[in-house]
Amino acid sequence: MTTEPVPPELVAEAQSLETAPERLAELSQQPALRSLVAANPATPPAVLEQLSRERDLSVRRAVARNPNTSLDLLLELAREFPHEFLANPILPLLNLTQPDFIKQASPQAWLQLLRCEETPLLWLRWLNEDVNLSRIRWFSDETMWALQWHVAIAGEIDEFNKQWQQIASEAVADYERRSSQVGLYPRSFSSTLVLLALALPDLYPWVIEGIYQPYDTCWRQLLRVCLPRMHQETREKLAREGLAPVRAETIRQATLSSELLYELAHAPEVEIRSAVAANGATPPDLLMILLEDTSREVLSSLARHPQLPAEALAHLASSAEPEVRQAVASHPALSDTVRDRLADDASPEVRAAVAAHLPSDSHWFQRLAEDDASEVRAAIAAHPAVPVKLIDPLLHDPTLEVVLALANNPRLPPALVEQLCRHPHELVRRCAASHPALTPERLRSLARSSTNDRLLLAGLARNPHTPVDVSSWLLELDDRDIHLALSKQPQLPGPLLERLAARYLGEWRRQRTALATEEGAPPIEILRSVAAHPAASLALLEQLLRLNDSEVAITVATHPQMVAQAQGPIFDYLLETLREEIIKADLPSRLRPLLLQRRDLPPALLELFAESGRWVERYLVTQHAAAPAPLLEILAHDGNCFVRAAARTRLASLSGN
């Protein structure tokens, strides 16, 4: 994204101490000038308060250095920018006029100040004597442990003192032990777990426990996105271990070795053997072995396998289970002989499956169109090759299911579609109104004559041929179901999609709780649909990502616009989210050591952990094989004696190599 160059005179205004406070407030509205305004000591505290909530780190960092920032805000920013806080020119004056001001610092802020070697010794001594922190047990333990090993208290560790490595190792072991005892991730953290899995697919087996619920589909959607980018050993871990539904979905979709498939084909769980039968890479000889399985679920999966031999299909067509015969009837390689036998099957579900997959020249159309079972007639009505002579009888079928199937048939003649738009049942009218056979002129006419028929209008909103002026008019209506239908129209122009998204983004943020009780599609459902729309811009997708909704995040990650960016914005937002949670110690404890143990942890995440308030995590960064020399240089001046000693040791080993 390109930005317009800022005129030099505006830059000078933003930096000048003579600029009026009102003018600085105006200049702060321009993104390119915000960091300059945030650094200007003449900027009013109220403006600095607003700037402290900016996403741009450089802006917030400048606020932390600004002597005009209010004390409360400074102490809050100390949690994120301790070095900038300590460098603020106002601190010497505060020490003179309010010597006890630092007592207001939160435990999280103290954890950050204790990673700075320049933190005043007087403060450290005071902290050592303060009894108020003992009221907050967790932070008291963390803070006192960090205080004990601050370089100003413990002193430097020289190369002859080997005991420090043992102390640090014991601290790491205790940290990992305590982290493993933490319960499940909080449900509110699920969207961040999704982002982590999208950025690092091999984390999926560990993060799934935090988002999996039996009634959710999120874990399955996420698995489908992650599987192609997982290492083979991760796929095999998922196939062998963990929750049965996750194992089965992995086996069904992943490319697995023949050896593992043979092993899993003998698993005691029916759903695991069924997944092997559904895997497209399952060898033909293993398919024949599974043919001897006694489970209806396994045989049904086997009957759908594209590589199943014709003789095996014929064998399964004689199964006593209707579910198995129904699966056989859907197979594309079904012989005419077997099809003829199944077309006379006693089960209506089997006959309906035959009807849905008839060859265009089949003699069974007429007979199945007169079947006693409505699901069989509906399958004929939906068939793209349904003979013209059968359309009128199906149109007047007494069962709504059959007429709806006909209304959805993409090969229906335009005249008949227009007739169905006047059908007495509203669901039929809605289906017909979304039919692609209708011309733009006819759609415009329907919109004019049906202003009170909301279901028909919802059908118009879904129609890919609906004119832009009609779609724009539909957008102005106060009807969420119509808006949801618009969001699913693939040809909806980008500007209209942006308007639709802006409306529901605003509602979602302002009135999330109240809207949950109103009628019509929930705002989040519309926004999820917007995220999948082909016309969604990259800027809009980035906005939607910030809804912190797991399904939206997965949809955004798979959008062509995001794929073209190599998911860069996904990773950027992950870093932004994790930065706050790592620095402020909000990231669930059990996930932190898991990330730090990964060899493939991106350097950007290592940099985040190098700012953690927990000295053990900064120590682990110094031990990480991917820690770059510039980061080790920073940690070599850490406030913790173990961290700085470990960083210097690593730097010495790197220079020696």
XYZ file of C-alpha atoms in Angstrom:
657
model
C 0.000 0.000 0.000
C 1.431 3.370 -0.969
C 0.937 6.569 1.012
C 1.045 10.157 -0.121
C 4.249 12.015 0.888
C 3.716 14.360 3.827
C 4.450 18.051 3.104
C 7.564 19.231 5.004
C 5.635 22.065 6.606
C 3.271 19.568 8.270
C 6.226 17.549 9.542
C 7.698 20.704 11.024
C 4.381 21.564 12.672
C 4.064 18.092 14.184
C 7.566 18.398 15.701
C 7.476 22.014 16.846
C 7.050 22.860 20.527
C 5.319 26.054 19.405
C 2.445 24.272 17.681
C -0.875 24.867 19.426
C -2.399 21.889 21.277
C -5.535 22.071 19.111
C -3.420 21.917 15.966
C -1.461 18.928 17.288
C -4.762 17.153 17.900
C -5.686 17.797 14.249
C -2.314 16.576 12.981
C -2.638 13.366 15.024
C -5.478 12.330 12.718
C -2.965 11.786 9.893
C -1.313 8.332 10.212
C 2.014 9.508 8.776
C 2.325 12.206 11.471
C 1.196 10.262 14.536
C 4.622 9.150 15.706
C 5.898 12.733 15.439
C 2.941 14.121 17.371
C 3.345 11.345 19.962
C 6.984 12.392 20.518
C 6.232 16.114 20.809
C 6.310 17.252 24.489
C 3.739 19.941 23.602
C 1.118 17.332 22.716
C -1.759 17.403 25.262
C -2.138 14.374 27.581
C -5.613 13.640 26.152
C -4.181 13.300 22.636
C -1.351 11.126 23.947
C -3.980 8.931 25.608
C -5.630 8.388 22.227
C -2.313 7.757 20.496
C -1.395 5.133 23.106
C -4.133 2.927 21.645
C -2.670 2.973 18.114
C -1.606 -0.325 16.536
C 1.659 1.223 15.334
C 4.405 0.321 17.830
C 6.446 3.407 16.981
C 3.524 5.628 18.011
C 2.970 3.887 21.348
C 6.713 3.796 22.010
C 6.921 7.567 21.457
C 4.079 8.124 23.926
C 6.027 6.129 26.544
C 8.989 8.517 26.085
C 6.910 11.693 26.119
C 7.268 13.718 29.369
C 3.747 15.117 28.917
C 2.144 11.666 29.178
C 0.051 11.268 32.318
C 1.563 9.218 35.138
C -1.183 6.594 35.050
C -0.631 6.069 31.338
C 3.140 5.971 31.757
C 2.856 3.212 34.341
C 0.557 1.302 32.016
C 2.976 1.671 29.091
C 5.842 0.471 31.298
C 4.412 -3.037 30.888
C 5.068 -2.842 27.154
C 7.954 -0.373 26.803
C 10.042 -0.524 29.993
C 13.217 0.900 28.402
C 11.315 3.866 26.961
C 9.594 4.398 30.308
C 12.943 4.480 32.118
C 14.335 6.909 29.531
C 11.419 9.349 29.914
C 12.793 12.810 30.878
C 10.017 13.293 33.440
C 11.294 10.502 35.732
C 13.957 12.574 37.589
C 11.339 15.229 38.333
C 8.854 12.589 39.515
C 11.505 11.105 41.799
C 11.870 14.539 43.414
C 8.218 15.564 43.614
C 6.523 12.150 44.014
C 9.225 9.782 45.262
C 6.697 7.030 45.903
C 5.115 7.142 42.431
C 6.670 3.841 41.361
C 4.709 2.072 44.112
C 1.683 2.386 41.824
C 3.294 0.121 39.204
C 1.472 -3.137 38.534
C 3.172 -6.513 39.063
C 3.228 -6.941 35.267
C 5.062 -3.621 34.938
C 7.572 -4.729 37.563
C 8.295 -7.925 35.673
C 9.158 -5.792 32.656
C 11.244 -3.292 34.635
C 13.239 -6.173 36.099
C 14.444 -7.165 32.648
C 16.123 -3.748 32.291
C 19.640 -3.344 33.633
C 19.077 0.420 34.021
C 16.217 0.083 36.545
C 17.291 2.200 39.577
C 18.800 0.244 42.449
C 16.700 2.263 44.895
C 13.530 0.914 43.311
C 14.838 -2.634 43.520
C 15.609 -2.261 47.205
C 12.170 -0.833 47.837
C 10.565 -3.705 45.941
C 12.494 -6.182 48.050
C 10.911 -4.709 51.167
C 7.356 -4.214 49.843
C 4.728 -6.436 51.408
C 1.776 -5.453 49.217
C 2.810 -7.724 46.355
C 2.329 -10.775 48.577
C -1.402 -10.230 48.200
C -1.120 -11.227 44.548
C 0.471 -14.619 44.946
C 1.293 -15.516 41.341
C 2.854 -12.160 40.528
C 4.607 -12.075 43.887
C 6.416 -15.336 43.137
C 7.345 -14.259 39.617
C 8.472 -10.788 40.696
C 10.493 -11.867 43.700
C 12.222 -14.595 41.698
C 13.155 -12.039 39.026
C 14.289 -9.523 41.659
C 16.595 -12.038 43.341
C 18.571 -12.540 40.135
C 18.633 -8.949 38.869
C 22.206 -8.019 38.013
C 22.119 -5.033 40.377
C 21.272 -7.405 43.270
C 23.034 -10.663 42.333
C 25.945 -9.133 40.423
C 27.540 -10.356 37.224
C 28.206 -14.063 36.680
C 31.801 -14.718 35.695
C 32.946 -17.621 33.579
C 34.369 -19.465 36.595
C 31.018 -19.668 38.393
C 29.579 -22.810 36.813
C 26.805 -23.151 39.385
C 24.659 -20.627 37.520
C 24.019 -23.091 34.706
C 22.658 -25.641 37.173
C 20.405 -23.025 38.810
C 19.107 -21.906 35.409
C 18.482 -25.509 34.296
C 16.509 -26.233 37.469
C 14.453 -23.063 36.913
C 13.686 -24.135 33.334
C 12.631 -27.611 34.490
C 10.365 -26.094 37.148
C 8.903 -23.666 34.590
C 8.087 -26.487 32.164
C 6.636 -28.654 34.939
C 4.333 -25.913 36.201
C 3.274 -25.019 32.656
C 2.283 -28.615 31.886
C -0.038 -28.641 34.897
C -2.176 -25.791 33.598
C -5.646 -26.840 32.375
C -7.199 -26.379 28.965
C -6.731 -23.128 27.113
C -9.496 -20.597 27.808
C -12.250 -20.681 25.207
C -11.715 -16.978 24.545
C -8.218 -17.800 23.294
C -9.397 -20.084 20.486
C -9.003 -17.531 17.673
C -5.325 -17.001 18.605
C -4.789 -20.760 18.639
C -6.275 -20.875 15.142
C -3.864 -18.152 13.998
C -0.950 -20.112 15.469
C -1.956 -23.275 13.629
C -2.409 -21.326 10.384
C 1.075 -19.829 10.753
C 2.719 -23.035 12.064
C 0.616 -26.011 10.861
C 2.730 -28.527 12.761
C 1.391 -27.031 15.996
C -2.070 -28.395 15.186
C -1.850 -31.566 17.353
C -1.075 -29.408 20.391
C -3.487 -26.526 19.852
C -6.493 -28.670 18.884
C -7.150 -29.467 22.538
C -7.803 -25.792 23.124
C -10.451 -25.332 20.419
C -12.064 -28.736 19.958
C -15.686 -29.162 20.942
C -17.854 -32.056 19.683
C -20.451 -29.650 18.290
C -17.908 -27.413 16.521
C -16.815 -27.631 12.911
C -13.901 -25.238 13.408
C -11.348 -27.962 14.183
C -12.272 -29.813 10.976
C -12.020 -26.674 8.831
C -8.670 -25.830 10.381
C -7.367 -29.356 9.848
C -8.218 -29.221 6.139
C -6.250 -25.994 5.787
C -3.251 -27.207 7.803
C -2.866 -30.768 6.504
C -1.263 -29.928 3.119
C 1.471 -27.893 4.852
C 2.207 -30.309 7.708
C 5.320 -32.443 7.894
C 4.729 -36.147 7.376
C 5.570 -36.990 10.989
C 2.888 -34.549 12.187
C 0.276 -36.173 9.950
C 1.216 -39.584 11.296
C 1.020 -38.317 14.880
C -2.516 -37.063 14.215
C -3.476 -40.348 12.566
C -2.203 -42.428 15.470
C -2.986 -40.333 18.550
C -5.525 -38.050 20.130
C -9.210 -37.457 19.673
C -10.959 -40.061 17.513
C -12.789 -37.572 15.232
C -9.521 -35.721 14.520
C -7.714 -38.993 13.826
C -10.459 -40.149 11.476
C -10.556 -36.862 9.547
C -6.759 -36.922 9.185
C -6.756 -40.517 7.924
C -9.563 -39.730 5.501
C -7.754 -36.763 3.925
C -4.012 -37.003 4.470
C -1.402 -38.669 2.312
C -0.188 -41.510 4.533
C 2.238 -44.356 3.961
C 0.886 -47.738 2.904
C 2.414 -49.263 6.028
C 0.476 -46.925 8.292
C -2.763 -47.464 6.364
C -2.388 -51.245 6.755
C -1.830 -50.757 10.485
C -4.861 -48.486 10.867
C -7.081 -50.823 8.829
C -6.943 -53.220 11.776
C -7.791 -50.606 14.422
C -10.599 -51.565 16.841
C -12.440 -48.273 16.211
C -14.982 -48.453 13.390
C -14.521 -44.773 12.449
C -10.773 -45.298 11.993
C -11.224 -48.302 9.679
C -13.937 -46.367 7.823
C -11.519 -43.477 7.310
C -8.928 -45.869 5.834
C -11.587 -47.141 3.433
C -12.284 -43.534 2.360
C -8.639 -42.524 1.835
C -7.964 -42.077 -1.874
C -4.425 -43.471 -1.493
C -5.500 -46.744 0.133
C -3.953 -49.547 -2.009
C -6.367 -51.804 -3.987
C -5.297 -54.954 -2.117
C -6.098 -53.248 1.206
C -9.515 -52.262 -0.166
C -10.188 -55.907 -0.867
C -9.164 -56.819 2.687
C -11.587 -54.208 4.046
C -14.307 -55.794 1.934
C -14.417 -58.505 4.616
C -15.202 -55.966 7.355
C -18.558 -56.435 9.079
C -19.205 -52.762 9.843
C -21.891 -50.943 7.856
C -19.911 -47.686 8.180
C -16.718 -49.231 6.803
C -18.485 -50.904 3.865
C -20.344 -47.690 3.012
C -17.053 -45.772 2.828
C -15.565 -48.569 0.777
C -18.476 -48.445 -1.681
C -17.677 -44.778 -2.442
C -13.973 -45.361 -3.080
C -13.164 -44.347 -6.682
C -10.632 -47.184 -7.123
C -12.890 -49.992 -5.933
C -13.002 -52.782 -8.571
C -16.293 -53.476 -10.364
C -16.591 -56.971 -8.895
C -16.294 -55.522 -5.383
C -19.072 -53.023 -6.179
C -21.304 -55.834 -7.398
C -20.613 -57.729 -4.197
C -21.533 -54.735 -2.020
C -24.724 -54.173 -4.043
C -26.012 -57.382 -2.430
C -25.399 -56.119 1.113
C -28.259 -56.454 3.571
C -27.621 -52.867 4.699
C -29.529 -50.151 2.755
C -26.822 -47.624 3.645
C -24.219 -49.728 1.836
C -26.415 -50.246 -1.236
C -27.143 -46.515 -1.307
C -23.397 -45.797 -1.412
C -22.985 -48.309 -4.251
C -25.772 -46.604 -6.211
C -23.808 -43.332 -6.116
C -20.596 -44.812 -7.536
C -19.610 -43.350 -10.941
C -18.328 -46.718 -12.201
C -21.586 -48.585 -11.517
C -22.477 -51.086 -14.229
C -25.875 -51.007 -15.972
C -26.700 -54.439 -14.598
C -26.140 -53.444 -10.986
C -27.926 -50.107 -11.528
C -30.997 -51.857 -12.908
C -31.089 -54.101 -9.872
C -30.770 -51.177 -7.423
C -33.413 -49.116 -9.266
C -35.931 -51.719 -8.063
C -34.519 -51.784 -4.532
C -36.951 -51.932 -1.623
C -35.298 -48.929 0.040
C -36.413 -45.479 -1.223
C -33.017 -44.045 -0.212
C -31.291 -46.502 -2.558
C -33.681 -45.724 -5.419
C -33.167 -41.987 -4.827
C -29.400 -42.470 -5.084
C -29.893 -44.313 -8.376
C -32.156 -41.520 -9.646
C -29.609 -38.827 -8.783
C -26.880 -40.551 -10.784
C -28.729 -41.807 -13.876
C -26.960 -41.508 -17.247
C -28.685 -38.968 -19.504
C -30.004 -41.726 -21.811
C -31.356 -44.003 -19.088
C -34.764 -45.619 -19.491
C -35.349 -45.315 -15.736
C -36.293 -41.599 -15.745
C -39.979 -42.197 -16.463
C -40.444 -44.962 -13.943
C -38.572 -43.256 -11.102
C -40.406 -39.975 -11.761
C -43.594 -41.883 -10.846
C -42.091 -43.543 -7.759
C -44.224 -43.649 -4.605
C -41.419 -42.110 -2.532
C -41.134 -38.309 -2.762
C -37.328 -38.367 -2.266
C -37.005 -40.471 -5.439
C -39.161 -38.072 -7.457
C -37.199 -35.133 -6.010
C -33.949 -36.732 -7.197
C -35.367 -36.939 -10.730
C -36.607 -33.329 -10.518
C -33.100 -32.169 -9.564
C -31.365 -34.198 -12.297
C -29.808 -31.895 -14.928
C -30.858 -34.298 -17.709
C -34.495 -34.679 -16.651
C -36.593 -35.172 -19.846
C -38.789 -32.197 -20.826
C -41.922 -34.351 -20.858
C -41.505 -35.081 -17.154
C -41.198 -31.458 -16.055
C -44.919 -30.618 -16.031
C -45.934 -33.636 -13.886
C -43.098 -32.840 -11.466
C -44.129 -29.182 -11.397
C -47.586 -30.190 -10.158
C -46.294 -32.796 -7.716
C -48.238 -32.635 -4.419
C -44.994 -32.729 -2.389
C -43.132 -29.446 -1.821
C -39.783 -31.261 -1.716
C -40.197 -32.267 -5.377
C -41.169 -28.778 -6.576
C -38.272 -27.204 -4.662
C -35.869 -29.669 -6.285
C -37.244 -28.695 -9.686
C -36.889 -24.970 -8.898
C -33.216 -25.537 -8.092
C -32.505 -27.477 -11.293
C -29.946 -25.410 -13.254
C -31.209 -26.748 -16.626
C -34.765 -25.497 -16.169
C -36.177 -23.466 -19.133
C -36.488 -19.685 -18.451
C -40.261 -19.674 -19.045
C -40.768 -22.313 -16.380
C -38.517 -20.447 -13.943
C -40.676 -17.333 -14.382
C -43.753 -19.447 -13.739
C -42.218 -20.748 -10.504
C -41.554 -17.152 -9.396
C -45.360 -16.867 -9.076
C -45.758 -20.148 -7.198
C -48.036 -19.907 -4.131
C -45.330 -21.253 -1.793
C -42.746 -18.677 -0.705
C -39.827 -21.152 -0.561
C -40.382 -22.081 -4.197
C -40.488 -18.397 -5.169
C -37.205 -17.793 -3.356
C -35.488 -20.694 -5.127
C -36.811 -19.604 -8.513
C -35.746 -15.992 -7.982
C -32.124 -17.114 -7.554
C -32.163 -19.221 -10.741
C -29.448 -18.244 -13.258
C -31.869 -18.583 -16.213
C -33.574 -15.295 -15.325
C -32.449 -12.286 -17.350
C -31.434 -8.985 -15.687
C -34.564 -7.352 -17.118
C -36.794 -10.004 -15.599
C -34.981 -9.744 -12.275
C -35.456 -5.974 -12.248
C -39.167 -6.457 -12.971
C -39.485 -8.985 -10.142
C -37.860 -6.535 -7.726
C -40.366 -3.807 -8.665
C -43.404 -6.060 -8.348
C -42.399 -7.950 -5.186
C -41.297 -5.295 -2.701
C -43.168 -6.996 0.157
C -42.088 -10.551 -0.656
C -38.953 -10.749 1.465
C -38.175 -14.394 0.689
C -38.382 -13.760 -3.058
C -36.153 -10.701 -2.604
C -33.662 -12.910 -0.743
C -33.673 -15.160 -3.797
C -32.986 -12.140 -6.024
C -30.104 -11.172 -3.739
C -28.499 -14.591 -4.356
C -28.921 -14.440 -8.144
C -25.582 -13.884 -9.956
C -27.391 -11.955 -12.734
C -29.154 -9.443 -10.487
C -28.323 -5.931 -11.772
C -26.122 -3.711 -9.615
C -28.883 -1.145 -9.095
C -31.199 -3.848 -7.738
C -28.466 -5.213 -5.453
C -27.803 -1.702 -4.189
C -31.506 -1.247 -3.435
C -31.634 -4.585 -1.630
C -28.686 -3.506 0.495
C -30.676 -0.509 1.727
C -33.477 -2.733 3.030
C -33.469 -3.466 6.743
C -33.410 -7.237 6.382
C -30.499 -9.383 7.520
C -31.548 -12.473 5.604
C -31.510 -10.467 2.372
C -28.100 -9.081 3.330
C -26.810 -12.593 4.057
C -28.016 -13.652 0.611
C -26.224 -10.656 -0.941
C -22.989 -11.656 0.787
C -23.243 -15.055 -0.915
C -23.744 -13.609 -4.410
C -20.441 -14.273 -6.210
C -20.935 -11.399 -8.678
C -21.660 -8.736 -6.043
C -19.403 -5.767 -6.889
C -16.608 -4.905 -4.479
C -18.000 -1.462 -3.484
C -21.339 -3.011 -2.474
C -19.545 -5.724 -0.518
C -17.533 -3.036 1.296
C -20.749 -1.198 2.219
C -22.310 -4.408 3.486
C -19.218 -5.264 5.522
C -18.966 -1.754 7.004
C -22.557 -1.944 8.227
C -22.125 -5.242 10.035
C -18.615 -4.562 11.291
C -20.009 -1.490 13.004
C -22.973 -3.365 14.461
C -20.813 -6.237 15.612
C -18.470 -3.946 17.507
C -21.104 -1.653 19.009
C -23.970 -3.927 19.931
C -22.661 -7.498 19.969
C -24.746 -8.667 22.924
C -27.973 -6.902 21.989
C -27.940 -8.127 18.402
C -27.810 -11.756 19.452
C -31.497 -11.666 20.342
C -32.764 -9.972 17.159
C -34.397 -11.856 14.307
C -32.625 -12.725 11.100
C -29.064 -13.788 10.372
C -26.581 -12.863 13.141
C -24.015 -10.221 12.108
C -21.130 -12.671 12.501
C -22.773 -15.070 10.041
C -22.944 -12.297 7.447
C -19.342 -11.292 8.138
C -18.191 -14.905 7.772
C -19.884 -14.982 4.385
C -18.260 -11.667 3.425
C -14.862 -13.172 4.320
C -15.436 -15.919 1.735
C -16.568 -13.562 -1.031
C -14.256 -13.466 -4.077
C -14.544 -9.661 -4.284
C -13.334 -9.082 -0.717
C -10.322 -6.763 -0.782
C -7.144 -7.406 1.182
C -7.888 -4.394 3.404
C -11.358 -5.756 4.193
C -9.956 -9.203 4.953
C -7.513 -7.659 7.407
C -10.409 -5.898 9.157
C -12.354 -9.149 9.365
C -9.343 -10.925 10.817
C -9.542 -8.576 13.796
C -12.977 -9.861 14.752
C -11.134 -12.650 16.604
C -13.575 -15.223 15.271
C -12.053 -18.640 14.556
C -14.180 -19.411 11.498
C -13.533 -15.972 10.021
C -9.774 -16.435 10.533
C -9.798 -19.776 8.683
C -11.903 -18.358 5.848
C -9.646 -15.322 5.524
C -6.533 -17.532 5.508
C -7.832 -19.539 2.545
C -9.079 -16.537 0.550
C -7.230 -16.122 -2.798
C -6.260 -12.556 -1.854
C -4.568 -13.814 1.319
C -2.981 -16.805 -0.397
C -1.450 -14.402 -2.940
C 0.161 -12.586 0.003
C 1.617 -15.880 1.304
C -0.568 -15.287 4.383
C 1.707 -12.412 5.407
C -1.101 -10.392 7.047
C -2.120 -13.496 9.013
C 1.364 -13.739 10.495
C 1.566 -9.982 11.125
C -1.683 -10.042 13.089
C -0.526 -13.132 14.987
C 2.615 -11.261 16.032
C 0.553 -8.272 17.104
C -1.743 -10.502 19.166
C 1.003 -12.589 20.721
C 3.155 -9.568 21.519
C 0.575 -8.224 23.921
C -0.116 -11.641 25.436
C 3.546 -12.628 25.828
C 4.725 -9.301 27.208
C 1.772 -8.934 29.561
C 1.989 -12.606 30.586
C -1.516 -13.350 29.278
C -0.566 -16.118 26.842
C -1.672 -19.466 28.359
C 1.267 -20.964 30.212
C 1.150 -24.405 28.618
C 1.568 -22.919 25.138
C 4.635 -20.803 25.930
C 7.206 -23.612 26.490
C 5.697 -25.489 23.556
C 6.526 -22.591 21.244
C 9.989 -22.060 22.696
C 10.865 -25.730 22.138
C 10.143 -25.579 18.406
C 13.187 -25.584 16.163
C 11.200 -23.925 13.379
C 10.017 -21.011 15.528
C 10.208 -17.900 13.316
C 12.764 -15.288 14.448
C 9.948 -12.744 14.865
C 8.415 -14.924 17.595
C 11.796 -15.323 19.275
C 12.018 -11.532 19.389
C 8.666 -11.430 21.165
C 9.795 -13.914 23.795
C 12.969 -11.865 24.265
C 10.640 -9.172 25.683
C 8.831 -11.548 28.041
C 8.550 -10.529 31.675
C 9.560 -14.067 32.660
C 13.328 -14.346 32.797
C 13.219 -18.107 32.176
C 11.622 -17.494 28.767
C 14.278 -14.932 27.858
C 16.882 -17.458 28.985
C 15.332 -20.088 26.700
C 15.597 -17.633 23.796
C 19.369 -17.488 24.370
C 19.467 -21.297 24.112
C 17.406 -21.458 20.914
C 19.381 -22.557 17.853
C 17.677 -19.935 15.683
C 18.414 -16.965 17.963
C 20.250 -14.410 15.763
C 23.348 -12.579 16.974
C 21.658 -9.111 17.121
C 19.009 -10.508 19.466
C 21.673 -12.146 21.620
C 23.489 -8.787 21.779
C 20.346 -7.239 23.269
C 19.918 -10.065 25.769
C 23.571 -9.762 26.747
C 22.492 -6.526 28.483
C 19.374 -8.012 30.080
C 18.637 -7.146 33.696
C 18.708 -10.823 34.725
C 22.155 -12.182 35.496
C 21.424 -15.643 34.035
C 19.984 -14.307 30.790
C 22.904 -11.952 30.134
C 25.479 -14.627 31.021
C 23.828 -17.177 28.725
C 23.581 -14.644 25.890
C 27.251 -13.743 26.213
C 28.220 -17.414 26.259
C 26.249 -18.006 23.031
C 27.803 -14.955 21.392
C 31.279 -16.194 22.317
C 30.531 -19.588 20.800
C 29.216 -17.960 17.624
C 32.295 -15.786 17.247
C 34.480 -18.830 17.905
C 32.797 -20.678 15.035
